[in-house]
């Protein structure tokens, strides 16, 4: 994919653009993106742990390319440090320059591959896969470039068989150059601003400007995996389902790469291992009698029911008869949207959930199993049935648990911060379309995913937004006609140029917080008017996709004042009263902001406000607090921290915002 140019002007070098000027482009192809699994014909090996790491601190961030660090072990290029993978690099060290570093960083890992992976006639196919890396990645194996990928939050991979199979018994050296620069054409967008006043800033000084409210963590955030397949293999599987009271149909399409002389057989098994349907061939459907449907959490006594679809391929490659086996979890469920309802399996569903983020102390956005499991235990303990992947696709491991636990997902692209006119141009549009292709390719078979969200709070009141979102949404629907599509808006209903093209209206509003702060009395009027205006204009169901208020745990006031626990409780009660009325008409959900604490960029406004309330060493953090109301998600005040559940303390020398659990 084309490399985006930097935004902003000034002296110095663009940390994203310049090093790539002399590199060949290798865009990811349209191949399948099946999640790596161990099967009788496939092996996988995770490469987590410590990698060698080096940030390119040269003025132009281009020393690694000029000196070709990928040609030899990274330690021979200069000083390296240990860096855990998966993790963000920002908070790992005591080096403050890495916290907000922008530009190229380099990772390296040396591994020894099993001989059985490198031999045979034909030899197995060896694939190197990254769950995600932020944001622009170039990967070499033994000094040979194997893949280049633009964008974070989504997987990419490369067939490295030809590189590694010529040298059995030797170390395989994997080198990654990673750039976190955001430009007006990336997702999310950003811009580089060069500070040219030499009396105030050092030479070549620049900053990354962003228009979204979370920290721009960077690094190899999800597992790096080596896996094998036979030389001819199952490349992709697409599954859709329909159902009635007593019969379900599982439509499937399977693609095979590496041989045209192949046969396919399919078996669908229930959770007890019993075969309930069989089929053969690359396209067809399986008939399931008396199916166990996939139901959301708390909507059925057995939520998240998953069948296992085993696909077997036999293929002739030369003189060899090869077999490949892949097993795909399948949930049988339907989704349908009317003018007033969201139906799952024909029954009205109400989104009673949260927005989330995917970061935590120290590891940043790095995948963390204990944290993930704790979050899901909390979600179910709270009674949440859904969440939105605000504001980017979450890890496959998280999505696996949504499928298994019956947690409904609005799957959102990283289209957050699309505010500038420049970000609605054709260059941005083409990248956005490619990102939606990657997201759908990864998550299309997940029963938990009931709707795609293509963006969060874009400047949809700008005239170019009409063509932009009409195109993105039409493209998304063409890729997946089985799911509704939305984007999340904070624009005025009468000015939003993208809303005509969505299936569900998702609106964010913070009455008495960001608007009319401190005035709880305006909520019933303003929130009711919001819903009525949107519905009168579009006749589409509405989700309150964000609402909430910050509070300082232990800060009290009667009558309520902003940032006290009483104020937040009063504000939520006002919102919930309107929800309870409008859900009888056309409101189909409420997703509170936010589930747990997350990092944002440093700033002075909130810190100044809080120091007027308490000295900064006295209060325990900027936290969303709990509200216990009938029929609502319930729970005590807590926040997610490294070892326990309490609000993160803000030290006297720190001005970073920490938002914590609302439930």
XYZ file of C-alpha atoms in Angstrom:
663
model
C 0.000 0.000 0.000
C 1.191 3.510 -0.708
C 3.031 5.187 2.125
C 1.262 8.212 3.561
C 3.079 11.515 3.578
C 3.612 13.435 6.781
C 1.377 16.281 7.782
C 2.845 19.590 8.877
C 5.813 21.553 7.596
C 9.205 22.524 8.806
C 12.807 21.528 8.953
C 13.856 17.950 9.433
C 12.838 14.650 7.960
C 9.493 12.906 7.986
C 10.001 9.900 10.262
C 7.629 7.748 8.232
C 8.149 8.767 4.638
C 11.863 9.175 4.078
C 13.199 5.724 5.001
C 10.693 4.086 2.677
C 11.577 6.024 -0.437
C 14.091 3.397 -1.532
C 12.179 0.317 -0.405
C 10.020 -1.807 -2.691
C 6.330 -1.906 -1.776
C 4.884 -5.300 -0.857
C 1.182 -4.918 -0.206
C -0.597 -7.762 1.511
C -2.484 -9.959 -0.949
C -6.124 -11.064 -0.864
C -5.342 -14.417 0.750
C -7.334 -15.813 3.642
C -6.479 -14.979 7.233
C -7.463 -18.076 9.184
C -6.395 -17.954 12.805
C -3.410 -20.298 13.307
C -4.406 -23.516 15.093
C -2.728 -26.784 15.917
C -4.332 -29.567 13.890
C -3.213 -33.011 12.699
C -1.653 -31.310 9.660
C -0.533 -27.991 11.159
C 1.854 -26.873 13.880
C 2.252 -23.470 15.491
C 4.944 -21.932 17.638
C 4.591 -18.628 19.474
C 7.631 -16.367 19.524
C 6.700 -14.405 22.637
C 9.267 -13.438 25.218
C 12.263 -11.153 24.985
C 13.296 -9.658 21.653
C 16.269 -7.422 20.951
C 15.151 -3.811 20.549
C 16.642 -0.582 19.334
C 15.035 2.794 18.677
C 16.469 4.800 15.799
C 17.362 8.077 17.501
C 19.045 9.619 14.479
C 17.672 13.069 13.505
C 15.874 11.681 10.462
C 15.026 8.334 12.068
C 16.642 6.772 9.004
C 19.947 5.382 10.261
C 18.584 1.832 10.359
C 17.826 1.913 6.661
C 20.922 3.842 5.634
C 23.103 1.357 7.525
C 20.905 -1.648 6.660
C 20.495 -2.972 10.170
C 18.455 -5.872 8.782
C 21.512 -7.319 6.984
C 23.172 -8.563 10.187
C 22.222 -9.280 13.801
C 20.772 -6.135 15.352
C 23.251 -6.244 18.242
C 26.038 -5.600 15.721
C 24.435 -2.293 14.703
C 24.840 -0.755 18.152
C 23.382 -0.992 21.663
C 20.213 -3.066 22.015
C 17.959 -3.733 24.988
C 15.552 -6.519 25.899
C 11.943 -5.821 24.921
C 9.014 -8.100 25.795
C 6.713 -9.218 23.004
C 3.794 -8.794 22.992
C 3.874 -5.338 24.611
C 4.054 -1.664 23.826
C 7.571 -0.318 24.165
C 6.521 3.036 25.655
C 6.329 2.190 29.369
C 8.829 -0.668 29.636
C 12.045 1.254 30.294
C 13.131 4.154 32.490
C 14.081 6.114 29.365
C 11.668 9.061 29.035
C 12.548 9.465 25.366
C 10.762 6.186 24.588
C 7.505 7.179 26.296
C 6.517 9.529 23.485
C 8.934 8.315 20.819
C 7.852 8.795 17.200
C 9.610 7.095 14.315
C 11.287 3.802 13.512
C 12.102 1.171 16.116
C 13.718 -2.172 15.402
C 12.984 -5.607 16.862
C 14.836 -8.876 16.334
C 14.410 -12.510 17.376
C 16.523 -15.544 16.511
C 14.798 -18.934 16.542
C 15.722 -22.464 15.576
C 13.143 -24.234 13.451
C 12.431 -27.977 13.732
C 14.013 -29.998 10.932
C 10.623 -31.507 10.069
C 9.510 -27.999 9.038
C 12.347 -27.702 6.544
C 12.405 -31.085 4.854
C 10.115 -33.242 2.762
C 8.964 -33.598 -0.815
C 7.195 -31.313 -0.890
C 8.334 -29.590 2.286
C 5.732 -27.934 4.539
C 4.825 -24.347 4.077
C 6.246 -22.134 6.872
C 4.377 -18.920 7.657
C 5.370 -16.004 9.885
C 2.354 -14.165 11.321
C 1.993 -11.015 13.408
C -1.240 -10.523 15.337
C -0.689 -6.774 15.103
C 2.077 -4.179 15.148
C 1.639 -0.410 15.314
C 1.532 1.019 12.713
C 3.796 0.469 9.713
C 5.825 -2.729 9.623
C 8.591 -4.114 7.436
C 9.791 -7.643 8.170
C 12.969 -9.407 7.082
C 13.967 -13.030 7.616
C 17.704 -13.654 7.423
C 18.073 -10.266 5.764
C 15.442 -10.926 3.089
C 12.378 -8.678 3.118
C 9.272 -10.875 3.326
C 6.351 -8.538 4.059
C 5.381 -4.909 4.493
C 2.131 -3.863 6.152
C 0.371 -0.590 6.856
C -1.917 -0.277 9.850
C -2.174 -1.564 13.390
C -4.697 -3.776 15.202
C -4.966 -6.407 12.445
C -2.870 -9.447 11.506
C -0.503 -9.847 8.593
C 1.713 -12.723 7.521
C 4.250 -13.967 5.016
C 5.175 -17.355 3.565
C 8.870 -17.645 4.478
C 9.389 -21.210 3.253
C 11.800 -20.324 0.466
C 13.940 -18.258 2.844
C 14.303 -20.764 5.693
C 14.257 -24.135 3.969
C 17.629 -23.659 2.338
C 19.492 -23.580 5.644
C 18.267 -26.345 7.972
C 19.874 -26.391 11.404
C 20.782 -22.697 11.405
C 19.171 -19.884 13.360
C 16.328 -18.038 11.689
C 16.742 -14.295 12.288
C 13.529 -12.258 12.217
C 13.961 -8.486 12.003
C 11.119 -5.977 12.218
C 11.247 -2.258 11.529
C 8.202 -0.596 13.020
C 6.983 2.985 12.675
C 4.249 4.580 14.766
C 3.986 7.836 12.823
C 0.426 8.890 12.052
C -0.356 11.021 9.017
C -3.585 12.536 7.672
C -4.077 9.340 5.629
C -3.472 6.640 8.240
C -6.111 5.069 10.466
C -6.203 6.649 12.909
C -5.007 9.875 11.297
C -2.529 12.307 12.759
C 0.062 14.813 11.664
C 3.693 15.634 12.329
C 4.404 19.202 13.403
C 7.943 20.517 13.195
C 8.910 23.199 15.689
C 11.170 25.626 13.855
C 11.668 28.269 16.559
C 15.299 27.581 17.466
C 15.024 29.706 20.593
C 12.463 27.283 22.028
C 13.114 23.879 20.466
C 16.165 21.783 19.555
C 17.096 21.196 15.943
C 14.798 18.784 14.057
C 12.279 18.831 16.903
C 8.829 17.538 16.031
C 5.702 16.295 17.760
C 2.918 13.915 16.774
C -0.496 15.595 16.769
C -3.524 13.342 17.199
C -7.259 13.987 17.371
C -8.352 11.103 19.543
C -8.425 10.725 23.308
C -6.213 7.736 24.037
C -2.481 7.210 24.158
C -0.733 6.310 20.910
C 0.952 3.155 22.190
C 3.319 1.418 19.788
C 5.111 -1.891 19.475
C 4.439 -5.531 18.602
C 1.179 -5.791 20.492
C -0.071 -9.297 19.772
C 1.511 -12.724 19.403
C 4.083 -13.435 16.721
C 3.569 -16.973 15.474
C 5.347 -19.368 13.170
C 3.020 -22.016 11.793
C 3.070 -24.677 9.132
C 0.646 -26.038 6.578
C 1.088 -28.651 3.870
C 2.285 -27.343 0.514
C -1.345 -27.487 -0.640
C -3.611 -26.148 2.065
C -6.967 -24.757 3.120
C -6.549 -21.035 2.605
C -9.903 -19.617 3.678
C -13.332 -20.600 5.006
C -16.443 -18.445 4.964
C -19.510 -19.460 6.965
C -22.978 -17.909 7.222
C -26.014 -19.345 8.976
C -29.807 -19.247 8.825
C -32.252 -20.917 11.174
C -35.874 -21.631 11.972
C -37.408 -23.274 15.034
C -36.212 -26.765 14.206
C -33.747 -26.502 11.295
C -30.598 -24.487 10.664
C -28.551 -24.186 7.508
C -24.807 -23.567 7.610
C -23.629 -22.194 4.283
C -19.916 -22.576 3.624
C -17.289 -21.696 1.069
C -13.755 -23.121 1.215
C -10.759 -22.090 -0.862
C -7.682 -24.258 -1.437
C -4.268 -23.055 -2.581
C -1.436 -25.159 -3.982
C -3.354 -27.754 -5.970
C -6.304 -27.859 -8.330
C -6.553 -31.631 -7.901
C -8.154 -31.665 -4.474
C -11.194 -32.911 -2.588
C -12.896 -31.477 0.484
C -15.012 -33.087 3.181
C -16.704 -31.286 6.072
C -18.087 -32.449 9.421
C -20.023 -30.305 11.869
C -19.794 -31.505 15.476
C -21.708 -30.380 18.540
C -20.071 -29.726 21.909
C -20.295 -33.407 22.816
C -18.339 -34.347 19.685
C -21.336 -35.800 17.856
C -21.410 -35.267 14.082
C -24.649 -33.429 13.290
C -24.075 -32.693 9.584
C -21.631 -33.532 6.808
C -20.826 -32.152 3.389
C -18.243 -32.116 0.641
C -16.912 -29.803 -2.015
C -15.774 -26.167 -1.873
C -19.289 -24.658 -1.704
C -22.406 -25.983 -0.061
C -24.609 -26.010 2.991
C -25.055 -28.242 6.004
C -28.501 -29.018 7.408
C -28.700 -29.125 11.217
C -31.832 -30.503 12.860
C -32.934 -29.083 16.219
C -29.929 -26.763 16.383
C -28.472 -25.203 19.482
C -28.470 -21.543 18.565
C -25.790 -19.053 19.565
C -27.423 -16.747 22.112
C -26.066 -13.668 23.882
C -25.150 -13.786 27.545
C -28.214 -13.586 29.832
C -30.550 -14.129 26.877
C -30.461 -17.928 27.195
C -29.485 -20.505 29.798
C -26.716 -21.764 27.494
C -25.195 -18.674 25.844
C -22.385 -18.752 23.318
C -23.022 -22.253 21.981
C -20.369 -23.191 19.429
C -20.196 -26.088 17.012
C -16.895 -27.241 15.473
C -16.628 -27.340 11.700
C -13.846 -29.721 10.674
C -12.658 -29.211 7.101
C -10.435 -31.892 5.546
C -8.615 -31.473 2.270
C -6.799 -34.077 0.224
C -4.712 -32.845 -2.684
C -2.313 -34.296 -5.190
C 0.987 -32.420 -5.441
C 3.387 -34.191 -7.763
C 3.688 -37.747 -6.518
C 2.516 -36.868 -3.025
C -1.003 -37.037 -1.612
C -1.292 -34.279 0.972
C -3.907 -33.781 3.673
C -4.781 -30.595 5.501
C -7.216 -30.272 8.402
C -8.644 -27.083 9.876
C -11.297 -26.743 12.593
C -13.427 -23.588 12.779
C -15.772 -22.708 15.670
C -19.254 -21.982 14.311
C -22.165 -20.298 16.057
C -25.595 -20.567 14.476
C -27.394 -17.257 14.782
C -29.169 -14.641 12.676
C -29.172 -10.855 12.834
C -31.894 -8.578 11.496
C -32.582 -4.864 11.902
C -36.016 -3.259 11.661
C -36.920 0.407 12.010
C -37.259 -0.019 15.778
C -35.503 -3.238 16.801
C -32.286 -5.238 16.623
C -33.164 -8.930 16.359
C -30.879 -11.853 17.198
C -32.420 -15.186 16.249
C -35.679 -13.343 15.705
C -35.849 -11.975 19.245
C -35.343 -8.309 20.229
C -31.884 -7.667 21.629
C -30.953 -4.670 23.788
C -27.269 -3.705 23.906
C -26.653 -3.412 27.641
C -22.925 -2.964 27.787
C -19.774 -0.935 27.716
C -17.083 0.644 25.639
C -13.576 -0.633 26.272
C -9.939 -0.025 25.551
C -7.172 -2.537 25.156
C -4.425 -1.026 27.302
C -3.109 -1.358 30.840
C -0.166 -0.302 32.964
C 3.329 -1.222 31.795
C 2.375 -3.550 28.922
C 0.369 -0.833 27.116
C -1.640 -2.530 24.388
C 0.279 -5.779 24.655
C -1.850 -8.918 24.897
C -2.170 -9.998 28.529
C -4.105 -13.194 29.324
C -4.657 -12.601 33.073
C -6.018 -9.140 32.301
C -8.282 -10.458 29.537
C -9.757 -13.190 31.721
C -10.276 -10.754 34.597
C -12.086 -8.352 32.271
C -14.456 -11.047 31.037
C -15.151 -12.212 34.572
C -15.996 -8.625 35.462
C -18.175 -8.154 32.386
C -20.276 -11.187 33.223
C -20.344 -10.357 36.930
C -21.654 -6.915 36.013
C -24.338 -8.300 33.739
C -22.969 -6.757 30.534
C -24.075 -8.517 27.352
C -22.085 -6.486 24.815
C -19.304 -4.055 24.081
C -17.946 -1.969 21.240
C -14.306 -2.402 20.278
C -13.678 1.298 20.750
C -11.785 2.471 18.776
C -10.014 -0.292 16.851
C -10.247 -4.063 16.331
C -9.356 -6.052 19.454
C -7.133 -9.126 19.643
C -8.379 -12.416 18.228
C -7.958 -13.947 21.669
C -10.487 -11.451 23.057
C -12.868 -12.154 20.193
C -12.563 -15.904 20.854
C -13.886 -15.376 24.379
C -16.741 -13.210 23.091
C -17.773 -16.101 20.855
C -17.503 -18.598 23.702
C -19.199 -16.508 26.395
C -21.968 -14.980 24.297
C -20.737 -11.380 24.543
C -22.119 -9.403 21.611
C -19.623 -7.183 19.766
C -19.866 -4.071 17.634
C -16.606 -4.529 15.737
C -15.035 -1.131 15.070
C -12.288 -0.175 12.651
C -9.458 2.151 13.729
C -11.271 5.020 11.987
C -11.067 7.392 14.953
C -9.943 11.020 14.775
C -11.028 11.579 11.156
C -11.427 15.322 11.618
C -9.446 17.108 8.932
C -10.710 17.730 5.410
C -7.522 16.120 4.119
C -8.491 12.838 5.768
C -11.587 12.506 3.579
C -9.618 12.412 0.316
C -9.149 9.473 -2.020
C -5.848 8.410 -0.460
C -7.463 8.063 2.954
C -10.531 6.428 1.456
C -8.546 3.722 -0.304
C -6.714 2.869 2.898
C -9.983 2.777 4.844
C -11.446 0.345 2.311
C -8.386 -1.884 2.633
C -8.648 -1.850 6.435
C -12.303 -2.908 6.271
C -11.293 -5.784 3.977
C -8.685 -6.925 6.502
C -11.105 -6.626 9.430
C -13.873 -8.561 7.717
C -11.447 -11.199 6.452
C -10.374 -11.773 10.053
C -13.733 -11.629 11.881
C -16.359 -12.603 9.292
C -17.079 -16.013 10.860
C -17.541 -14.808 14.431
C -21.088 -15.151 15.806
C -20.352 -12.541 18.477
C -19.808 -9.873 15.821
C -23.270 -8.586 14.965
C -22.417 -5.207 13.429
C -19.473 -3.417 11.828
C -18.595 0.130 12.864
C -16.477 1.899 10.274
C -15.548 4.958 12.362
C -15.895 6.830 15.645
C -16.854 10.510 15.851
C -15.606 11.594 12.426
C -16.217 15.127 11.195
C -19.285 13.816 9.376
C -20.747 17.297 9.095
C -18.154 18.092 6.408
C -19.567 17.768 2.844
C -16.953 15.199 1.667
C -18.157 12.845 4.412
C -21.201 11.966 2.295
C -19.208 10.334 -0.511
C -16.632 8.974 1.925
C -19.036 7.089 4.156
C -21.365 6.095 1.364
C -18.372 4.401 -0.263
C -16.949 2.798 2.895
C -20.320 1.469 4.039
C -21.270 0.167 0.582
C -17.897 -1.578 0.346
C -18.366 -3.114 3.795
C -21.844 -4.371 2.890
C -20.532 -5.839 -0.352
C -17.849 -7.725 1.569
C -20.349 -8.949 4.174
C -24.062 -8.657 3.335
C -25.003 -10.609 6.479
C -24.370 -7.847 9.041
C -25.590 -4.273 9.522
C -23.084 -1.427 9.307
C -22.839 1.769 11.333
C -20.457 4.453 12.443
C -20.531 6.310 15.731
C -21.422 9.977 15.466
C -21.313 13.022 17.691
C -22.547 15.361 14.950
C -25.848 17.209 14.870
C -28.597 15.058 13.374
C -29.400 17.707 10.760
C -25.782 18.088 9.608
C -24.518 14.501 9.522
C -23.704 13.536 5.921
C -22.888 9.908 6.724
C -25.971 8.931 8.708
C -28.198 8.239 5.667
C -26.057 5.209 4.836
C -25.957 3.391 8.204
C -28.361 0.685 9.363
C -28.320 1.707 13.032
C -27.799 5.193 14.449
C -25.038 5.183 17.072
C -24.751 8.518 18.858
C -22.388 9.787 21.562
C -23.475 12.581 23.907
C -22.421 13.869 27.312
C -25.155 16.250 28.417
C -24.316 18.065 31.676
C -20.677 17.034 31.242
C -19.059 18.268 28.045
C -22.237 20.206 27.230
C -23.808 22.440 29.877
C -21.384 21.140 32.496
C -22.846 20.977 35.949
C -26.474 21.308 34.824
C -28.167 17.977 35.471
C -31.571 19.511 34.894
C -30.999 19.756 31.121
C -30.507 16.008 30.592
C -34.146 14.875 30.247
C -34.962 17.573 27.707
C -31.756 17.356 25.674
C -31.467 13.559 25.613
C -35.131 13.129 24.687
C -34.804 15.723 21.933
C -31.666 13.978 20.658
C -33.463 10.660 20.266
C -36.612 12.140 18.777
C -34.749 14.251 16.239
C -32.588 11.348 15.041
C -35.518 8.979 14.780
C -37.831 11.447 13.071
C -35.126 12.150 10.474
C -33.967 8.592 9.717
C -36.519 6.099 11.089
C -33.712 3.820 12.256
C -33.078 2.225 15.659
C -30.706 4.118 17.935
C -27.921 3.078 20.309
C -26.564 5.496 22.878
C -23.025 4.444 22.063
C -21.302 6.631 24.662
C -22.398 8.485 27.796
C -20.902 9.001 31.224
C -19.062 11.319 33.580
C -15.729 11.351 35.374
C -15.529 11.243 39.128
C -12.890 11.201 41.817
C -13.416 8.255 44.192
C -14.041 9.496 47.675
C -14.866 13.024 46.549
C -18.332 13.931 47.842
C -20.669 16.865 47.680
C -24.312 17.431 48.569
C -25.838 18.920 46.479
C -23.810 17.159 43.758
C -20.912 18.919 42.077
C -18.993 17.735 39.019
C -16.340 15.067 39.645
C -18.037 13.888 42.837
C -19.522 10.426 43.151
C -22.917 11.991 43.810
C -22.809 13.968 40.574
C -22.012 10.940 38.485
C -24.742 8.939 40.143
C -27.272 11.705 39.557
C -26.225 12.144 35.942
C -26.528 8.444 35.170
C -29.911 8.247 36.848
C -31.182 11.030 34.571
C -29.863 9.239 31.470
C -31.305 5.898 32.526
C -34.752 7.366 33.088
C -34.830 8.506 29.456
C -33.414 5.196 28.205
C -36.144 3.285 30.016
C -38.806 5.295 28.192
C -37.255 5.289 24.760
C -36.272 1.599 24.714
C -40.011 0.916 24.487
C -39.959 2.713 21.139
C -36.717 2.648 19.104
C -33.693 2.888 21.411
C -31.958 -0.500 21.247
C -28.956 -0.062 23.487
C -26.752 1.846 25.917
C -22.973 1.485 26.046
C -21.422 3.387 28.914
C -18.043 5.128 28.751
C -15.861 3.472 29.929
C -15.352 -0.050 31.244
C -11.882 0.426 32.739
C -8.999 2.819 33.101
C -6.958 3.706 30.044
C -4.081 6.012 29.201
C -4.397 9.302 27.345
C -1.767 11.821 26.338
C -0.426 14.241 28.901
C -2.161 17.579 29.262
C -2.659 20.357 31.774
C -6.397 21.135 31.750
C -7.697 18.336 33.971
C -4.730 18.523 36.290
C -5.286 22.234 36.853
C -8.971 21.582 37.553
C -8.232 18.921 40.105
C -5.654 20.925 41.993
C -8.415 23.383 42.801
C -10.200 20.552 44.635
C -7.322 18.817 46.422
C -3.555 18.881 46.421
C -2.554 16.374 43.735
C -1.108 13.902 46.215
C -4.398 13.620 48.113
C -6.862 12.327 45.543
C -6.758 8.882 44.068
C -7.382 9.402 40.380
C -9.704 10.498 37.616
C -12.180 7.685 37.808
C -15.611 6.745 36.615
C -17.567 5.472 39.615
C -20.295 2.953 40.155
C -24.035 3.463 40.101
C -26.428 0.790 41.338
C -29.893 1.068 39.809
C -32.611 -1.482 39.202
C -32.178 -3.354 35.934
C -28.770 -1.858 35.312
C -25.288 -3.273 35.328
C -24.207 -3.364 38.968
C -21.014 -3.555 40.924
C -18.755 -1.747 43.348
C -16.372 1.050 42.525
C -13.180 -0.359 41.073
C -10.509 0.307 38.504
C -8.145 -1.989 36.735
C -4.576 -1.553 37.934
C -1.505 -3.720 37.992
C -2.243 -5.778 41.092
C -5.585 -4.747 42.562
C -8.848 -2.910 41.981
C -8.659 0.666 43.119
C -8.283 4.037 41.480
C -4.836 4.766 40.139
C -3.079 7.472 42.097
C -1.906 10.506 40.233
C 1.476 11.546 41.514
C 2.268 15.173 42.165
C 4.592 15.332 39.145
C 2.211 13.689 36.702
C -0.628 15.091 34.606
C -1.811 12.029 32.723
C -5.484 11.234 32.735
C -6.592 7.846 34.027
C -10.171 6.808 33.448
C -11.474 3.890 35.390
C -14.404 1.547 35.750
C -17.849 2.950 35.664
C -19.537 -0.167 36.955
